mmCIF file of C-alpha atoms and ligand atoms in Angstrom:
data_model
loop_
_atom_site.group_PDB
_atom_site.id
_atom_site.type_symbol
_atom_site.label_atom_id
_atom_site.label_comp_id
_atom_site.label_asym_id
_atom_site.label_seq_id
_atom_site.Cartn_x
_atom_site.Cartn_y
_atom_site.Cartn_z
ATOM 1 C CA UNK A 1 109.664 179.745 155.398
ATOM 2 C CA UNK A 2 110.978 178.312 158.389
ATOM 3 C CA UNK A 3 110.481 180.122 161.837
ATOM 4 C CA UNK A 4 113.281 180.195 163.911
ATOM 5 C CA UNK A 5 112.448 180.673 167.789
ATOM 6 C CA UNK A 6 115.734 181.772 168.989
ATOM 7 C CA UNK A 7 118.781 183.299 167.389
ATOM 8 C CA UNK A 8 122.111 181.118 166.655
ATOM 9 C CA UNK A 9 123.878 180.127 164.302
ATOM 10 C CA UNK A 10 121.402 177.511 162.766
ATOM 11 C CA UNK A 11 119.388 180.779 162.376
ATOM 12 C CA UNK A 12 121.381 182.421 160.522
ATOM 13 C CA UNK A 13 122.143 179.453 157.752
ATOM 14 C CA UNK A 14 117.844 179.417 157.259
ATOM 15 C CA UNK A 15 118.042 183.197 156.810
ATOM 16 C CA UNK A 16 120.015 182.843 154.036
ATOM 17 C CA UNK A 17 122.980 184.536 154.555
ATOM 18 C CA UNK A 18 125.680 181.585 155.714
ATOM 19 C CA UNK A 19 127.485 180.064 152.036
ATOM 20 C CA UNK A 20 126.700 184.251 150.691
ATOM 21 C CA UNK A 21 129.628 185.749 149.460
ATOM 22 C CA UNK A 22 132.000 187.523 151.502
ATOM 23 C CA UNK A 23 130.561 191.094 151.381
ATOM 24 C CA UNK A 24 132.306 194.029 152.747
ATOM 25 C CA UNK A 25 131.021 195.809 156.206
ATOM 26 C CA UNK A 26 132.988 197.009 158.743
ATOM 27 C CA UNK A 27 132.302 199.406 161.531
ATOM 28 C CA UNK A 28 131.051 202.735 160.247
ATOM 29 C CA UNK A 29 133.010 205.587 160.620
ATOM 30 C CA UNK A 30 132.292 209.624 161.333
ATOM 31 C CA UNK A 31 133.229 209.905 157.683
ATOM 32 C CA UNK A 32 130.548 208.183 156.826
ATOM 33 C CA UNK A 33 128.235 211.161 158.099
ATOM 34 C CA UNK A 34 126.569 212.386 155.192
ATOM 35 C CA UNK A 35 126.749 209.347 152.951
ATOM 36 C CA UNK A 36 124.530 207.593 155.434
ATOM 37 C CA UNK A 37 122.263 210.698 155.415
ATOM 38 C CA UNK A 38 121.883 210.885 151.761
ATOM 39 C CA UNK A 39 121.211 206.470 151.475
ATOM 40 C CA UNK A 40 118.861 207.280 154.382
ATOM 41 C CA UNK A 41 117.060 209.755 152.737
ATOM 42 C CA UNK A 42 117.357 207.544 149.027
ATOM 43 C CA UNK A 43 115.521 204.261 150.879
ATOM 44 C CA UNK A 44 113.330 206.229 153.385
ATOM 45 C CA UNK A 45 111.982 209.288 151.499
ATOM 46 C CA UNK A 46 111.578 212.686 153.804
ATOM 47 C CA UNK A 47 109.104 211.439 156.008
ATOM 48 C CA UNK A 48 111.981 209.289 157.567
ATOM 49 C CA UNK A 49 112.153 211.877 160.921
ATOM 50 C CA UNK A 50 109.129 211.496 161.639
ATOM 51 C CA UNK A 51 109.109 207.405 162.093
ATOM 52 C CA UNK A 52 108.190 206.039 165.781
ATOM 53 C CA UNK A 53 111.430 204.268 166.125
ATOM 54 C CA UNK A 54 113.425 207.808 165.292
ATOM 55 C CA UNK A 55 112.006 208.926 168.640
ATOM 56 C CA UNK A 56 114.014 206.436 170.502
ATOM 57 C CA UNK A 57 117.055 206.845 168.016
ATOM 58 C CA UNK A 58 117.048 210.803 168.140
ATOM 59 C CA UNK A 59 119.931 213.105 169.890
ATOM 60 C CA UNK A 60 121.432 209.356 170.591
ATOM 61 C CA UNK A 61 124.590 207.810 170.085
ATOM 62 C CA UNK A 62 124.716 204.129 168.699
ATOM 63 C CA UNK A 63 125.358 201.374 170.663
ATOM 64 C CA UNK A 64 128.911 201.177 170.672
ATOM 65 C CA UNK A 65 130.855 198.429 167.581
ATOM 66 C CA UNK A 66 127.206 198.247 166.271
ATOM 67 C CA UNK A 67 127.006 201.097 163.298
ATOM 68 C CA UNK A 68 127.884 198.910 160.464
ATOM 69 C CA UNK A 69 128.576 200.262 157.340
ATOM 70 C CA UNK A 70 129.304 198.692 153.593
ATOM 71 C CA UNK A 71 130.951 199.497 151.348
ATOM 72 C CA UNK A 72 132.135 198.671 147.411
ATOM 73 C CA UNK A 73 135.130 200.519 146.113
ATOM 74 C CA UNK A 74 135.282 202.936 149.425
ATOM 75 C CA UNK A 75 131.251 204.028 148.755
ATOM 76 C CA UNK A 76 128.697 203.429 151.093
ATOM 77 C CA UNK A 77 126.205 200.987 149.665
ATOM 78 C CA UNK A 78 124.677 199.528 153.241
ATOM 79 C CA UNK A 79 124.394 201.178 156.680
ATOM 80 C CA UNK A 80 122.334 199.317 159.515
ATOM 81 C CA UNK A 81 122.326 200.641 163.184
ATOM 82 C CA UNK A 82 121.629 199.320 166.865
ATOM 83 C CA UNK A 83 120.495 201.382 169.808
ATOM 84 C CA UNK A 84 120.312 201.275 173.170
ATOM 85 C CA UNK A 85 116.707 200.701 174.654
ATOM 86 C CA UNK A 86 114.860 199.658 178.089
ATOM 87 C CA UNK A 87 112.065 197.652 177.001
ATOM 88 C CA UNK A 88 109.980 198.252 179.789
ATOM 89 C CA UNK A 89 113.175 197.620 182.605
ATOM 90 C CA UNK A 90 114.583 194.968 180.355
ATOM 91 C CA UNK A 91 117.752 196.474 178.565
ATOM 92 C CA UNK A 92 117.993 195.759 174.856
ATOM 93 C CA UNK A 93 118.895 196.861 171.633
ATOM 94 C CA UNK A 94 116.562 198.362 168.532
ATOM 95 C CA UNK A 95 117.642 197.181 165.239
ATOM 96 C CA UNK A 96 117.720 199.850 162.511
ATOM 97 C CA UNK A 97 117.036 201.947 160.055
ATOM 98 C CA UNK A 98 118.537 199.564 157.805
ATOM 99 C CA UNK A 99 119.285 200.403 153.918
ATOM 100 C CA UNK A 100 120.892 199.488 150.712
ATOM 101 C CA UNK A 101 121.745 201.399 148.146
ATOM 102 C CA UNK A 102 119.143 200.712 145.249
ATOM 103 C CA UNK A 103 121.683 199.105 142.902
ATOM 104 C CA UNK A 104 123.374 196.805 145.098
ATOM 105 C CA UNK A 105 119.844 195.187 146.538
ATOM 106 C CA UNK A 106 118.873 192.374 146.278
ATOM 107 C CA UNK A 107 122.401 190.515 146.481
ATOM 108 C CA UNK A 108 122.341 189.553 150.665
ATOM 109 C CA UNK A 109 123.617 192.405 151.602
ATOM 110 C CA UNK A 110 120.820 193.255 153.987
ATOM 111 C CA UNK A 111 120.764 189.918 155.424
ATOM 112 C CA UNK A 112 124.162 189.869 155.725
ATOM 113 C CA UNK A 113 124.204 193.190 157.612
ATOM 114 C CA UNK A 114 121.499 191.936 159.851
ATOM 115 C CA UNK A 115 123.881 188.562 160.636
ATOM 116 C CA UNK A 116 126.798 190.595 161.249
ATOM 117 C CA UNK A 117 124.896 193.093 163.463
ATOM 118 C CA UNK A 118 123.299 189.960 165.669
ATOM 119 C CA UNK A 119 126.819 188.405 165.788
ATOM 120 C CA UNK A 120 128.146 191.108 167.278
ATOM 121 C CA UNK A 121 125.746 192.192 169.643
ATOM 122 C CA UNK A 122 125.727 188.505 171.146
ATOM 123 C CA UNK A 123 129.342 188.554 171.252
ATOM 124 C CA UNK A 124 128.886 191.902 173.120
ATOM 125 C CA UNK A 125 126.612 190.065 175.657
ATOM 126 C CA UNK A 126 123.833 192.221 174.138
ATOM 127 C CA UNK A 127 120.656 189.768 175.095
ATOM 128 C CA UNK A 128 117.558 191.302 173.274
ATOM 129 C CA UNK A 129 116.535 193.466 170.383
ATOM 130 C CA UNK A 130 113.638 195.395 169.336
ATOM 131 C CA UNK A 131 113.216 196.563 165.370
ATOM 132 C CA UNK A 132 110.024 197.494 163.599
ATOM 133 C CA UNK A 133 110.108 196.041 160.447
ATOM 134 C CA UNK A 134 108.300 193.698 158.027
ATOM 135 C CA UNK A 135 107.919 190.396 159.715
ATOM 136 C CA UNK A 136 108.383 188.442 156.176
ATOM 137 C CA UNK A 137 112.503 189.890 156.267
ATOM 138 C CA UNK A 138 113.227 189.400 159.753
ATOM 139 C CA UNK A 139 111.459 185.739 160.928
ATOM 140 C CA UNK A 140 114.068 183.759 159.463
ATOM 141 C CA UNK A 141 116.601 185.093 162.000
ATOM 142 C CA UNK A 142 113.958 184.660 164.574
ATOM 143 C CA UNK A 143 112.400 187.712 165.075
ATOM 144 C CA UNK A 144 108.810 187.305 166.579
ATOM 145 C CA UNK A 145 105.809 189.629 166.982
ATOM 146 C CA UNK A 146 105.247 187.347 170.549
ATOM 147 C CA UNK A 147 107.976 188.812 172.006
ATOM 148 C CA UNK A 148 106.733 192.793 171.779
ATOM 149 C CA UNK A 149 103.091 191.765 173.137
ATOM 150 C CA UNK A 150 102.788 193.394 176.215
ATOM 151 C CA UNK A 151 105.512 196.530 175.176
ATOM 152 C CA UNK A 152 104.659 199.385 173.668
ATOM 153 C CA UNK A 153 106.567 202.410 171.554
ATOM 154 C CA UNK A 154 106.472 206.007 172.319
ATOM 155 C CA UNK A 155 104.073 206.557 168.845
ATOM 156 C CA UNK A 156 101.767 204.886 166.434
ATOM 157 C CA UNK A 157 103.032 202.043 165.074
ATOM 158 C CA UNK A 158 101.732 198.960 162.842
ATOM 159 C CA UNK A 159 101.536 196.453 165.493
ATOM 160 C CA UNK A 160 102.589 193.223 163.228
ATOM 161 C CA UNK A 161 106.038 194.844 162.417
ATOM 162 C CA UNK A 162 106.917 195.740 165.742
ATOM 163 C CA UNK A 163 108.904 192.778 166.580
ATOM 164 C CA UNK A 164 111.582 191.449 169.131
ATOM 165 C CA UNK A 165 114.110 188.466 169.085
ATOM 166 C CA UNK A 166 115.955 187.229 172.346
ATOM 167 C CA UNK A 167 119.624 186.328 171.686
ATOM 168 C CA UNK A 168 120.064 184.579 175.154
ATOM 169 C CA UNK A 169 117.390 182.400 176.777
ATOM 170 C CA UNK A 170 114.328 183.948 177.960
ATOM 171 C CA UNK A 171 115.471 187.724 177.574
ATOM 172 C CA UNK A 172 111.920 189.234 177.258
ATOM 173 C CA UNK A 173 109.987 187.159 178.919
ATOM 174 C CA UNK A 174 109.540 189.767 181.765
ATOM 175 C CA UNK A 175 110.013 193.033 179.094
ATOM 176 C CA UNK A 176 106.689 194.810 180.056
ATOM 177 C CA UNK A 177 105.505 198.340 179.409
ATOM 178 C CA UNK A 178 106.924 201.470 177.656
ATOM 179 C CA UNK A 179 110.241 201.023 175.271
ATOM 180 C CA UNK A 180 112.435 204.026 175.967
ATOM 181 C CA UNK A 181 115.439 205.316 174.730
ATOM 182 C CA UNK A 182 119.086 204.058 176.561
ATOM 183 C CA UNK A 183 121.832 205.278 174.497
ATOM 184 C CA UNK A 184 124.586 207.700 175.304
ATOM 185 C CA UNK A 185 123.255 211.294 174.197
ATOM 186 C CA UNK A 186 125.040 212.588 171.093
ATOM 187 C CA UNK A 187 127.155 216.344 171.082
ATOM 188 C CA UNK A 188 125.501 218.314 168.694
ATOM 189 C CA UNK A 189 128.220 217.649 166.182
ATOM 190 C CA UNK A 190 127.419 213.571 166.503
ATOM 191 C CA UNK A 191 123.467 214.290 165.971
ATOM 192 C CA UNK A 192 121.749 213.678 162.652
ATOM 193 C CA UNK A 193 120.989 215.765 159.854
ATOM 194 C CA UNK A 194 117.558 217.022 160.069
ATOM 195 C CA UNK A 195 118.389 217.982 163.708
ATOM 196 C CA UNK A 196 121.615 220.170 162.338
ATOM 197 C CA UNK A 197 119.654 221.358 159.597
ATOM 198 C CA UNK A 198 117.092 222.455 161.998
ATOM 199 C CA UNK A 199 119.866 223.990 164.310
ATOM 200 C CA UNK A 200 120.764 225.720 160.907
HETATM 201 C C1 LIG B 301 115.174 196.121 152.852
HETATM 202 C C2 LIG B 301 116.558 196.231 152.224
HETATM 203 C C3 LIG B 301 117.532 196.750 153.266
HETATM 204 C C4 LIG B 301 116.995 194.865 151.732
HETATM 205 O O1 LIG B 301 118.312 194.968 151.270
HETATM 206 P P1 LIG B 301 118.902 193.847 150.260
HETATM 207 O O2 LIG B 301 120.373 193.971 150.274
HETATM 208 O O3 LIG B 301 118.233 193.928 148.959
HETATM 209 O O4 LIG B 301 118.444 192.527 151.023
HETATM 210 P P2 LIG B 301 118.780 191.033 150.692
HETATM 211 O O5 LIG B 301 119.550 190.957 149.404
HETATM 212 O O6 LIG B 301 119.369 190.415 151.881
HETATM 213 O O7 LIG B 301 117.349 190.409 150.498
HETATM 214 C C5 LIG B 301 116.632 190.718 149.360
HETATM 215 C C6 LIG B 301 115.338 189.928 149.386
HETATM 216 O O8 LIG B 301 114.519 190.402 150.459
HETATM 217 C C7 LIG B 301 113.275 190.803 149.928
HETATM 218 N N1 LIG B 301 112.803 191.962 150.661
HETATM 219 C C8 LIG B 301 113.300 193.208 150.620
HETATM 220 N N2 LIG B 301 112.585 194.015 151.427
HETATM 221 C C9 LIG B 301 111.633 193.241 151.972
HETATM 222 C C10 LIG B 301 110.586 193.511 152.863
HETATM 223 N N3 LIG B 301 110.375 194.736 153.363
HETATM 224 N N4 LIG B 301 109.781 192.481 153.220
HETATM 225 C C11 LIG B 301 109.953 191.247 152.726
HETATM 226 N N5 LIG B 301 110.958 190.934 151.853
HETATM 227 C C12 LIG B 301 111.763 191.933 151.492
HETATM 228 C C13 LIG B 301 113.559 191.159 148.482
HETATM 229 O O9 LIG B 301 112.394 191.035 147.696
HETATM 230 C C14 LIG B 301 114.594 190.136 148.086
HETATM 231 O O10 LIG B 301 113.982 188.922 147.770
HETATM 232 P P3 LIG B 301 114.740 187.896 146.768
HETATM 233 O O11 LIG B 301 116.000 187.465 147.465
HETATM 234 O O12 LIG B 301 113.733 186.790 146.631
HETATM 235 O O13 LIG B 301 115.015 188.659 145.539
HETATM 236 C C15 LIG B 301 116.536 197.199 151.004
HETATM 237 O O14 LIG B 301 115.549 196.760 150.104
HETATM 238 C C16 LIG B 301 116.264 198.640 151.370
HETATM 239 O O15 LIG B 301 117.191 199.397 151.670
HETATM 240 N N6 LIG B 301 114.980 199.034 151.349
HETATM 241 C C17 LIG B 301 114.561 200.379 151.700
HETATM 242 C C18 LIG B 301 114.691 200.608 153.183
HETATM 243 C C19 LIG B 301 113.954 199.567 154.002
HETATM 244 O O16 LIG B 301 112.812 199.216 153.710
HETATM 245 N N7 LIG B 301 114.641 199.105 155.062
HETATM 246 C C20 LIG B 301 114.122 198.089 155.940
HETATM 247 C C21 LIG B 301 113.280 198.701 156.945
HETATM 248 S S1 LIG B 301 112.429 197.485 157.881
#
């Protein structure tokens, strides 16, 4: 598969998702709450809370036009969510979780959720992200492991999926050091499940 070294538009048509059909997403919405929670908790399993990149996601609020939700015949079939982050003192984003509802997979709809999410957040001026993922789904938009090399995150992680992509020039070449959480701190109506469950 090709490797793309920076994110555009070019990227996008080797990922696979330019020529796709048109495919529902639009912003998600606080209606979506519990929907998301149970697809979550379908793709994930349980053990979902306790994931490294949850720590920097946790009593946060998403970075703002980038909770994207999908959606066939007013269900939600696809969720994918961006966060603020300082990698190291560089500001950026952190891709994820990302799901699909088991029935619809397998169609682009995660690739096309990932194109619309990297759209936006370069329209947005957004110039970085962060996800950990596997390297074999995310390379084609140009995700690299060589841009995460000298950051770490706040837990144990596989170091192969923990990957970056700059959307604007040399974004990370300076991103050093620990990646910490950026976003806007959620009420405790806005936070997620296993925290109001926990509240309970
Ligand atoms: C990963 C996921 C979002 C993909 O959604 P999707 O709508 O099926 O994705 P697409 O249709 O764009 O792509 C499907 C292709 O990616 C491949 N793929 C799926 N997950 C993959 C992975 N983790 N690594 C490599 N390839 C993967 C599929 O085998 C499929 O290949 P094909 O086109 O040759 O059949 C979905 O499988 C899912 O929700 N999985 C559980 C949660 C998860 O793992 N999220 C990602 C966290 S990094």
């Amino acid at each position: 598969m090709t490797l793309i070294s920076n994110f555009d538009v070019q990227a996008l048509a080797f990922a696979g998702v330019v020529g796709k059909p048109n495919l529902p997403i639009a912003s998600e919405s606080p209606a979506d709450f519990w929907a998301r929670e149970r697809l979550l908790d379908e793709a994930f399993g349980a053990a979902r809370s306790g994931k490294t990149a949850e720590r920097l996601r946790e009593g946060r609020l998403p970075a703002r036009g980038l909770a994207l939700a999908a959606r066939d015949a007013g269900k939600l079939i696809g969720t994918l969510r961006m966060w603020h982050v300082l990698a190291g003192e560089v500001p950026a984003l952190l891709l994820g979780p990302l799901a699909v509802a088991k029935a619809h997979r397998s169609r682009g709809l995660g690739r096309r959720l990932i194109a619309e999410a990297l759209v936006r957040a370069a329209s947005a001026g957004h110039k970085a992200v962060l996800l950990v993922g596997d390297a074999a789904y995310y390379e084609p938009f140009g995700f690299s492991r060589r841009y995460t090399l000298k950051l770490s995150l706040p837990g144990p992680v596989i170091e192969a999926r923990f990957l970056g992509l700059e959307l604007e020039g040399s974004a990370l070449k300076s991103a050093k050091g620990l990646v910490t959480p950026a976003g806007a701190r959620a009420l405790p109506a806005q936070r997620g499940a296993r925290e109001l469950r926990l509240a309970a």
